[in-house]
PDB file of C-alpha atoms in Angstrom:
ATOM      1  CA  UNK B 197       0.000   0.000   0.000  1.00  0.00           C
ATOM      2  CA  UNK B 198       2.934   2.458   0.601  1.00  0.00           C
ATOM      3  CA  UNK B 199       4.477   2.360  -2.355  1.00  0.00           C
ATOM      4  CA  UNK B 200       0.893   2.723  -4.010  1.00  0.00           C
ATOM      5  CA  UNK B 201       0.036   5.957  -2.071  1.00  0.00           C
ATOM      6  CA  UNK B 202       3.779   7.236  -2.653  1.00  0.00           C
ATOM      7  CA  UNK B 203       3.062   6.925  -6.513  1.00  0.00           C
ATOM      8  CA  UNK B 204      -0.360   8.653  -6.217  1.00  0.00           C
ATOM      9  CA  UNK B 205       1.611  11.388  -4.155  1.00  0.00           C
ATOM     10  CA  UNK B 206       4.811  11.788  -6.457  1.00  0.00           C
ATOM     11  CA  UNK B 207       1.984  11.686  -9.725  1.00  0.00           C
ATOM     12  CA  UNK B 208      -0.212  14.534  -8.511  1.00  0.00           C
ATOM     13  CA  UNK B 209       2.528  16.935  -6.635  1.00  0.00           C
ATOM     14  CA  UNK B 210       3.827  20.321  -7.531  1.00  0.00           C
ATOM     15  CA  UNK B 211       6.641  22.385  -6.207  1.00  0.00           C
ATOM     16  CA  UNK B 212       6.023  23.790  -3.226  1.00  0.00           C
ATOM     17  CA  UNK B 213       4.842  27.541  -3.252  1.00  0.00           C
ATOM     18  CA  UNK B 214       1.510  29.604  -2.672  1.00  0.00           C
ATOM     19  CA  UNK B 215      -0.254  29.016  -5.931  1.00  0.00           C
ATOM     20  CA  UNK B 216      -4.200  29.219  -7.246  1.00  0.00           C
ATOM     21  CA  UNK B 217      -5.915  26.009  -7.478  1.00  0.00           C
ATOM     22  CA  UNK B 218      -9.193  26.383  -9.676  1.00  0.00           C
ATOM     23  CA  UNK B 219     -11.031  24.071  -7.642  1.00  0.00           C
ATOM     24  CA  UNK B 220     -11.040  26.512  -4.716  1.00  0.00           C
ATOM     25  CA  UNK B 221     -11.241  29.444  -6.459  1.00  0.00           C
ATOM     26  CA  UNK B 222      -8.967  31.424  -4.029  1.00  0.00           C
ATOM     27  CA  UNK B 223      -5.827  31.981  -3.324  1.00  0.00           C
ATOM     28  CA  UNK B 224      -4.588  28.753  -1.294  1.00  0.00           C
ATOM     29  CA  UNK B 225      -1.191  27.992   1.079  1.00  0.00           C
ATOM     30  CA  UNK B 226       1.455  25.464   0.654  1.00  0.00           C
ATOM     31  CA  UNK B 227       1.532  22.079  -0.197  1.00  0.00           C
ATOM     32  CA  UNK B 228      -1.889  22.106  -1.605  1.00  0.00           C
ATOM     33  CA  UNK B 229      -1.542  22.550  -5.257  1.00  0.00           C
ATOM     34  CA  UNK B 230      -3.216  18.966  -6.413  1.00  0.00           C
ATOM     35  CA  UNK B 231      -4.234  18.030  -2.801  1.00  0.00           C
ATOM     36  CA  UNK B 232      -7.667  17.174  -4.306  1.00  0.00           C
ATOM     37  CA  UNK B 233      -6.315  15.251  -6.514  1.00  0.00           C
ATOM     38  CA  UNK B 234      -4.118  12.624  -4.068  1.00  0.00           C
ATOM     39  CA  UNK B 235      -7.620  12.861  -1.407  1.00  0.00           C
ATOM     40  CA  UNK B 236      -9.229  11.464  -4.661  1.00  0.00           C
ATOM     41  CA  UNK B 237      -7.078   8.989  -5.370  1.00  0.00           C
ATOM     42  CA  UNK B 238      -6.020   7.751  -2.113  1.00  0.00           C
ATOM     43  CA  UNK B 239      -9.398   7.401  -1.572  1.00  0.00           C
ATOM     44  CA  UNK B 240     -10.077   5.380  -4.633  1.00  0.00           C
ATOM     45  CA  UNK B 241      -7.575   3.185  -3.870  1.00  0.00           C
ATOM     46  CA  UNK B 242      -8.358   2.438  -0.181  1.00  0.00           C
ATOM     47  CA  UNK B 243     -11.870   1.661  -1.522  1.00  0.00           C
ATOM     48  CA  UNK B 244     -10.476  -0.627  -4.341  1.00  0.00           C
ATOM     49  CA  UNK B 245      -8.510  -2.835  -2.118  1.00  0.00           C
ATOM     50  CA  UNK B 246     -10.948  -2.829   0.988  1.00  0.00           C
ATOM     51  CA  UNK B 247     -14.706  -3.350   2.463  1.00  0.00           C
ATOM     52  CA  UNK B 248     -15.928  -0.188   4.771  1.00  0.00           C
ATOM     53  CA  UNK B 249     -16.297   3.514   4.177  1.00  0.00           C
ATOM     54  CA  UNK B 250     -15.470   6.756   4.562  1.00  0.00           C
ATOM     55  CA  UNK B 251     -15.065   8.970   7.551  1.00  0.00           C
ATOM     56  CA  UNK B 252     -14.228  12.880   7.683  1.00  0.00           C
ATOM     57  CA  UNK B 253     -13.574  14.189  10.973  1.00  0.00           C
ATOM     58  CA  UNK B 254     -13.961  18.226  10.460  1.00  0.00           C
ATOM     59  CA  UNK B 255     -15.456  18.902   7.505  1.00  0.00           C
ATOM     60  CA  UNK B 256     -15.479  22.485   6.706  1.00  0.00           C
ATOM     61  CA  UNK B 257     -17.208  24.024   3.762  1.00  0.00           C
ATOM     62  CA  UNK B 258     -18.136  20.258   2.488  1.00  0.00           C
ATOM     63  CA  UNK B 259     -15.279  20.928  -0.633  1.00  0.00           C
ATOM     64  CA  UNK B 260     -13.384  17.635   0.489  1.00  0.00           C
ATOM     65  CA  UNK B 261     -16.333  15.720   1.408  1.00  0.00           C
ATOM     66  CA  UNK B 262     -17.692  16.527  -2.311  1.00  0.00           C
ATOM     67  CA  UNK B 263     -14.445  14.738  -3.378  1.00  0.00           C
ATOM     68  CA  UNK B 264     -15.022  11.827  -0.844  1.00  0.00           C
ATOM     69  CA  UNK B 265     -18.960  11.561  -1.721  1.00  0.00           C
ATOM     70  CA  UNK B 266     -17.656  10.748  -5.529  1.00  0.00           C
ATOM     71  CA  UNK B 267     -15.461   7.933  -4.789  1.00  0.00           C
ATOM     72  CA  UNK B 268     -17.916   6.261  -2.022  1.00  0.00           C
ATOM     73  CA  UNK B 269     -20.658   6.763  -4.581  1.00  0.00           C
ATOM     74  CA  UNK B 270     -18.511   4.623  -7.258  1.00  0.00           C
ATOM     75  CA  UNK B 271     -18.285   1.641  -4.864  1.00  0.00           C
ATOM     76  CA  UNK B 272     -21.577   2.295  -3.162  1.00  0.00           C
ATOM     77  CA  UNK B 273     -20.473   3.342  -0.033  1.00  0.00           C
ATOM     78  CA  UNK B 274     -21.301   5.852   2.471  1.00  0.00           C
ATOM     79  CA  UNK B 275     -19.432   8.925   4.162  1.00  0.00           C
ATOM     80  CA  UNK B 276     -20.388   9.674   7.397  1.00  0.00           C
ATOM     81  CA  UNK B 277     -18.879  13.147   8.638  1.00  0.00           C
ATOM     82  CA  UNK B 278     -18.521  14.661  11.879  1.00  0.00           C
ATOM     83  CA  UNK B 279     -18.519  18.532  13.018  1.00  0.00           C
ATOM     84  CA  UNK B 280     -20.190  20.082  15.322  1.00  0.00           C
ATOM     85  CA  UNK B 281     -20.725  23.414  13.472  1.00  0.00           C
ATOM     86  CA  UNK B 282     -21.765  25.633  16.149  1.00  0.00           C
ATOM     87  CA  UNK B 283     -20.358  28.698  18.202  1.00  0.00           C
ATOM     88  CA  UNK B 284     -22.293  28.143  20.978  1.00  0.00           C
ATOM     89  CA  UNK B 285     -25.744  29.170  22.368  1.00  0.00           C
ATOM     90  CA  UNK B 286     -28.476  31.380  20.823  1.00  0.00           C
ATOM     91  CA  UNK B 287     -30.789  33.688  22.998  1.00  0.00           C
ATOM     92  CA  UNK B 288     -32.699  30.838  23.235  1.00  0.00           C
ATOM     93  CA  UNK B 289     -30.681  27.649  23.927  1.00  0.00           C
ATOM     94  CA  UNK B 290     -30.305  26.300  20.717  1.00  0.00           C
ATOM     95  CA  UNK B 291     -27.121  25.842  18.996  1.00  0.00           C
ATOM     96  CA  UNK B 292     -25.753  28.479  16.502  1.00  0.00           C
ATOM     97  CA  UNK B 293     -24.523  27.033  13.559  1.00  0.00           C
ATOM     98  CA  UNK B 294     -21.894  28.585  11.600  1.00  0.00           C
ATOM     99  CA  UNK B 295     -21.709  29.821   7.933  1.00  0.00           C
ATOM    100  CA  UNK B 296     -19.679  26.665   6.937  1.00  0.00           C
ATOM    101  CA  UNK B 297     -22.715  24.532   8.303  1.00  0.00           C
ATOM    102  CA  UNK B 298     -24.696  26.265   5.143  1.00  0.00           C
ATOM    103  CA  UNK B 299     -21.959  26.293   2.533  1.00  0.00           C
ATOM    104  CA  UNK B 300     -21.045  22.357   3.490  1.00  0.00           C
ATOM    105  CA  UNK B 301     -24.689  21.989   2.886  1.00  0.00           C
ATOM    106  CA  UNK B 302     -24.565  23.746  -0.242  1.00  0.00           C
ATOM    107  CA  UNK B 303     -21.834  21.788  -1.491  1.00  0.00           C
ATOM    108  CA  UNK B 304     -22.550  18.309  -0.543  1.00  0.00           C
ATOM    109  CA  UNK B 305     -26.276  18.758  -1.689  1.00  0.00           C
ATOM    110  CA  UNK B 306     -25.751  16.548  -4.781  1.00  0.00           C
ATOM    111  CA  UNK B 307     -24.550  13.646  -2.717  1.00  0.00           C
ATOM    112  CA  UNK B 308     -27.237  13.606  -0.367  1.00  0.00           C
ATOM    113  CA  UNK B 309     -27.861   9.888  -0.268  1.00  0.00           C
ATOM    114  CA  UNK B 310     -24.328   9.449   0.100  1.00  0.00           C
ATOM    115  CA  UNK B 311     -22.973  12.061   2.989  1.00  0.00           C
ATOM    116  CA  UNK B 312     -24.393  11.544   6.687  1.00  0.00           C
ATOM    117  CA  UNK B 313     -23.390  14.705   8.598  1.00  0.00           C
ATOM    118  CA  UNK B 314     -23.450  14.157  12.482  1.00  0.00           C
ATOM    119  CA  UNK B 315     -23.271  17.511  14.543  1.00  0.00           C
ATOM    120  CA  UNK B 316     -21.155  16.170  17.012  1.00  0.00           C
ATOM    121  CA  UNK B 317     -17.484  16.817  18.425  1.00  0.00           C
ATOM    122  CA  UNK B 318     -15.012  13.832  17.674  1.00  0.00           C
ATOM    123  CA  UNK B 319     -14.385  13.658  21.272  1.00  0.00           C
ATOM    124  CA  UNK B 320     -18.045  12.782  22.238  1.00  0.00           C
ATOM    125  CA  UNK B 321     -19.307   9.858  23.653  1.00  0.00           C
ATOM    126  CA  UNK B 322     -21.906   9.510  20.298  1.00  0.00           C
ATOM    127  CA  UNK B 323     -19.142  10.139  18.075  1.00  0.00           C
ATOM    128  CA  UNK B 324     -17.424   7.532  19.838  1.00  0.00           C
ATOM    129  CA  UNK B 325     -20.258   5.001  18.862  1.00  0.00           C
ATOM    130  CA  UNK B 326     -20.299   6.270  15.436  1.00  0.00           C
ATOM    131  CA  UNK B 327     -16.898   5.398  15.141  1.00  0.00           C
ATOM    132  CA  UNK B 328     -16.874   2.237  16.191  1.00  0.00           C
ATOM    133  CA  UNK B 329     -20.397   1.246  14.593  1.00  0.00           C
ATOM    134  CA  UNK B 330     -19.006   1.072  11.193  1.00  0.00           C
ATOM    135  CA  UNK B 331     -16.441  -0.099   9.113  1.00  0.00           C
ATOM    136  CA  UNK B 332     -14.187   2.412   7.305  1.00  0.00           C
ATOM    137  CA  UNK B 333     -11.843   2.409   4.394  1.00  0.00           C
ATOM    138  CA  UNK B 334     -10.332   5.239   4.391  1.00  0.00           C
ATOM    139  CA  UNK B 335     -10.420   8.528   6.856  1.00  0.00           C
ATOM    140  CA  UNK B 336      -9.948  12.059   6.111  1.00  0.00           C
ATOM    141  CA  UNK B 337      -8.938  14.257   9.716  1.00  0.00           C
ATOM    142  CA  UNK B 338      -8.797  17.857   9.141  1.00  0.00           C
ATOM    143  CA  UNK B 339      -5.950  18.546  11.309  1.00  0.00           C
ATOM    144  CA  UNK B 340      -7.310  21.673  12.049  1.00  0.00           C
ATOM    145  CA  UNK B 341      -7.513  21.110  16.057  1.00  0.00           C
ATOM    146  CA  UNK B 342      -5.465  20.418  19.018  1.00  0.00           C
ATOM    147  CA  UNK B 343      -3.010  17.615  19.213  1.00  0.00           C
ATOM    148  CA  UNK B 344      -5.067  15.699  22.139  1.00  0.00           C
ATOM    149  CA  UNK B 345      -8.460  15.629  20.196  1.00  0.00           C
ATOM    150  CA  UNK B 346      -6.660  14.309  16.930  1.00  0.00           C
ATOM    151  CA  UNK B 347      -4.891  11.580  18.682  1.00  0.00           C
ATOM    152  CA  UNK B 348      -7.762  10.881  19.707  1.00  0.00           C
ATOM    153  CA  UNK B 349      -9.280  10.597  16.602  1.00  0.00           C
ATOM    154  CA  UNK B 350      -6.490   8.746  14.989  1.00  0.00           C
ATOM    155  CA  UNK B 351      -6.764   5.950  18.071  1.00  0.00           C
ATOM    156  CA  UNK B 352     -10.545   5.842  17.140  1.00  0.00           C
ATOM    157  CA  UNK B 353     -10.012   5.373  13.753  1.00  0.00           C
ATOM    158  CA  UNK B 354      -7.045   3.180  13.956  1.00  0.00           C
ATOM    159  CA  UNK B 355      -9.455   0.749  16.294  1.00  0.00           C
ATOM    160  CA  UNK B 356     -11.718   0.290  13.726  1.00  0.00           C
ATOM    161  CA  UNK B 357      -9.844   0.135  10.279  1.00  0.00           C
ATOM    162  CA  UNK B 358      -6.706  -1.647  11.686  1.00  0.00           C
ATOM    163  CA  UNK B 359      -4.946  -3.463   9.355  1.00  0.00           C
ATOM    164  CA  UNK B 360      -7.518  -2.283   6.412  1.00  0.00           C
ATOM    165  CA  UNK B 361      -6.812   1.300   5.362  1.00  0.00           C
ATOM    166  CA  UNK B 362      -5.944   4.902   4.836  1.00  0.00           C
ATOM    167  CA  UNK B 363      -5.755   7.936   7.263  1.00  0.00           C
ATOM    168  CA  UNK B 364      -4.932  11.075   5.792  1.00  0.00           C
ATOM    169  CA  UNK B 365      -4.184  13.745   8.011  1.00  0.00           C
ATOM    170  CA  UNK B 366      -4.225  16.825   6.772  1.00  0.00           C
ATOM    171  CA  UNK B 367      -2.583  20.677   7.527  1.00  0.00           C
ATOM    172  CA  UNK B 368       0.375  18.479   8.500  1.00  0.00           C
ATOM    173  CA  UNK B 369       1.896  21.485   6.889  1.00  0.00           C
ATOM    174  CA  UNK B 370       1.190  24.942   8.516  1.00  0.00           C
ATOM    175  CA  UNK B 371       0.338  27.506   5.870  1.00  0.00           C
ATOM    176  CA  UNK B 372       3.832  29.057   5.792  1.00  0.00           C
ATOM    177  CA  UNK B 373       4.753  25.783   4.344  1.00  0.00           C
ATOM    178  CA  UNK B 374       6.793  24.955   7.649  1.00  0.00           C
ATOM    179  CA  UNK B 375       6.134  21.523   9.972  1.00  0.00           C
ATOM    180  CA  UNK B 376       4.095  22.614  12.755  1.00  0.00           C
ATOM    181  CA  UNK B 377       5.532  22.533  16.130  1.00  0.00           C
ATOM    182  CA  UNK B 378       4.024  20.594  18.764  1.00  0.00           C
ATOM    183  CA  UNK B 379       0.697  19.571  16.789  1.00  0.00           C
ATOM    184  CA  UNK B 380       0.105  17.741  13.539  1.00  0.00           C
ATOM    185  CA  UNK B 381       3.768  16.778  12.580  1.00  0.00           C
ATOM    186  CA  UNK B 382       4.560  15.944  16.171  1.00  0.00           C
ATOM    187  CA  UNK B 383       1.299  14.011  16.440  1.00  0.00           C
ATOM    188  CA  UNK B 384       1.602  12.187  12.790  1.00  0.00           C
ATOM    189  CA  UNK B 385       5.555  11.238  13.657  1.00  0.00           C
ATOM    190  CA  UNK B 386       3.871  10.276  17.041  1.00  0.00           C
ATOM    191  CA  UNK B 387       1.518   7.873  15.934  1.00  0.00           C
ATOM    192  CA  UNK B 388       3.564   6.292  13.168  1.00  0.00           C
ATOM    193  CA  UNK B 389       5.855   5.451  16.211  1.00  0.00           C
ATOM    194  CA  UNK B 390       3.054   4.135  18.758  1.00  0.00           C
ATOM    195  CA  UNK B 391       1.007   2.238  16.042  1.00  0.00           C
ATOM    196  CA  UNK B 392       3.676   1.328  13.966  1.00  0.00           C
ATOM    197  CA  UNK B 393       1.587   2.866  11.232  1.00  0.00           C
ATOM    198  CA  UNK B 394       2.924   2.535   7.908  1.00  0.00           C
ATOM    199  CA  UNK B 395       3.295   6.103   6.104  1.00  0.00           C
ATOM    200  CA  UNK B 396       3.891   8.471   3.076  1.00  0.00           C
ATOM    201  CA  UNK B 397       4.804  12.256   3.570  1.00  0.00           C
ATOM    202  CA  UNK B 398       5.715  14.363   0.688  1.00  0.00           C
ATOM    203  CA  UNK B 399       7.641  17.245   2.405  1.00  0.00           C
ATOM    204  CA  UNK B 400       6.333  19.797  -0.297  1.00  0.00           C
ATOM    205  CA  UNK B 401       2.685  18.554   0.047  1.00  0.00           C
ATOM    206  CA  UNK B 402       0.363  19.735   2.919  1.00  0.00           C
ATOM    207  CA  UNK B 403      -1.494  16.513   4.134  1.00  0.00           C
ATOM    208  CA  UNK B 404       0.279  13.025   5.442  1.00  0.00           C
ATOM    209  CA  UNK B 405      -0.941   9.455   4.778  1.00  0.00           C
ATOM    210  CA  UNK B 406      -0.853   6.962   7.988  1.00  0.00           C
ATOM    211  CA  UNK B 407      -1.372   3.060   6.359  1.00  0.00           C
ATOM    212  CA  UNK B 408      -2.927   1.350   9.530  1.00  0.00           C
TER     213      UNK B 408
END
């Protein structure tokens, strides 16, 4: 599986530098000039070689889990995705969701049978459960968070798919195009080391690949 994922990575890379991907539409940091591209693939592969489906843990504006929701829908799978996607309390108790909530919406609208968004933190107990309930392929962690909640994600994950998959961790990269101190290349170089995960990192790409 390495050597597969290294020649996905090594196909779809460019140079490091800020560049415009057309995808996004905006002006984007390093390391993620064909990102879409390797999620894609990877993904395609993990699928090809094994039973289960996909999991994103932070989903943002739904752009990534329009990329996942394609490949599942090939093989017939499912991608269940899990964000809270609230800043706390309105006036009246309810949760206030956030203007990603509406654009991930938006964007995974055409893949509706598909996507299964849970508003939930990873760290919850019914995350948790979710989790563990089904059997996954491949996983897609934003990275965006603290080191403790994406370990804990990874050890989640790594429970369930062991032996029988893909994590890709992304922002493994910080947007200077530096590692990231104390957080996601600490934690990935952690977990290889702890799991004995098998892994791919392109130093000039932004996301990591941990084959559990």
């Amino acid at each position: 599986m390495i050597d597969k994922v290294k020649m996905i990575c090594e196909q779809y890379h460019e140079p490091r530098r800020v560049v415009r991907d057309s995808f996004l539409e905006t002006p984007i940091n390093f390391g993620i000039k064909q990102q879409n591209a390797r999620i894609y693939a990877t993904a395609d592969y993990a699928l090809q070689m094994h039973s289960g489906d996909i999991l994103q843990i932070g989903c943002g504006k739904g752009r990534v889990t329009a990329i996942l929701a394609e490949v599942a829908a090939r093989y017939d799978r499912q991608v269940t995705c899990i964000d809270p996607y609230n800043t706390g309390k309105t006036t009246s108790g309810n949760e206030k969701l956030t203007d990603k909530y509406f654009q991930f919406l938006k964007n995974t609208k055409p893949y509706g049978d598909t996507v299964h968004l849970h508003l939930e933190n990873s760290s919850t107990e019914m995350s948790d459960a979710l989790i563990q309930l089904i059997e996954y392929s491949f996983v897609y962690i934003d990275g965006k968070s603290s080191y403790d909640v994406h370990a804990n994600d990874i050890h989640l994950a790594s429970r369930k798919n062991a032996k029988s998959g893909i994590i890709c961790l992304d922002h493994v990269l910080s947007d200077d195009g530096k590692k990231k101190p104390d957080s996601m290349m600490s934690l990935y170089e952690n977990m290889i080391g702890e799991y004995g995960f098998g892994y791919y990192w392109n130093q000039g790409q932004r996301e990591g690949y941990l084959l559990t």
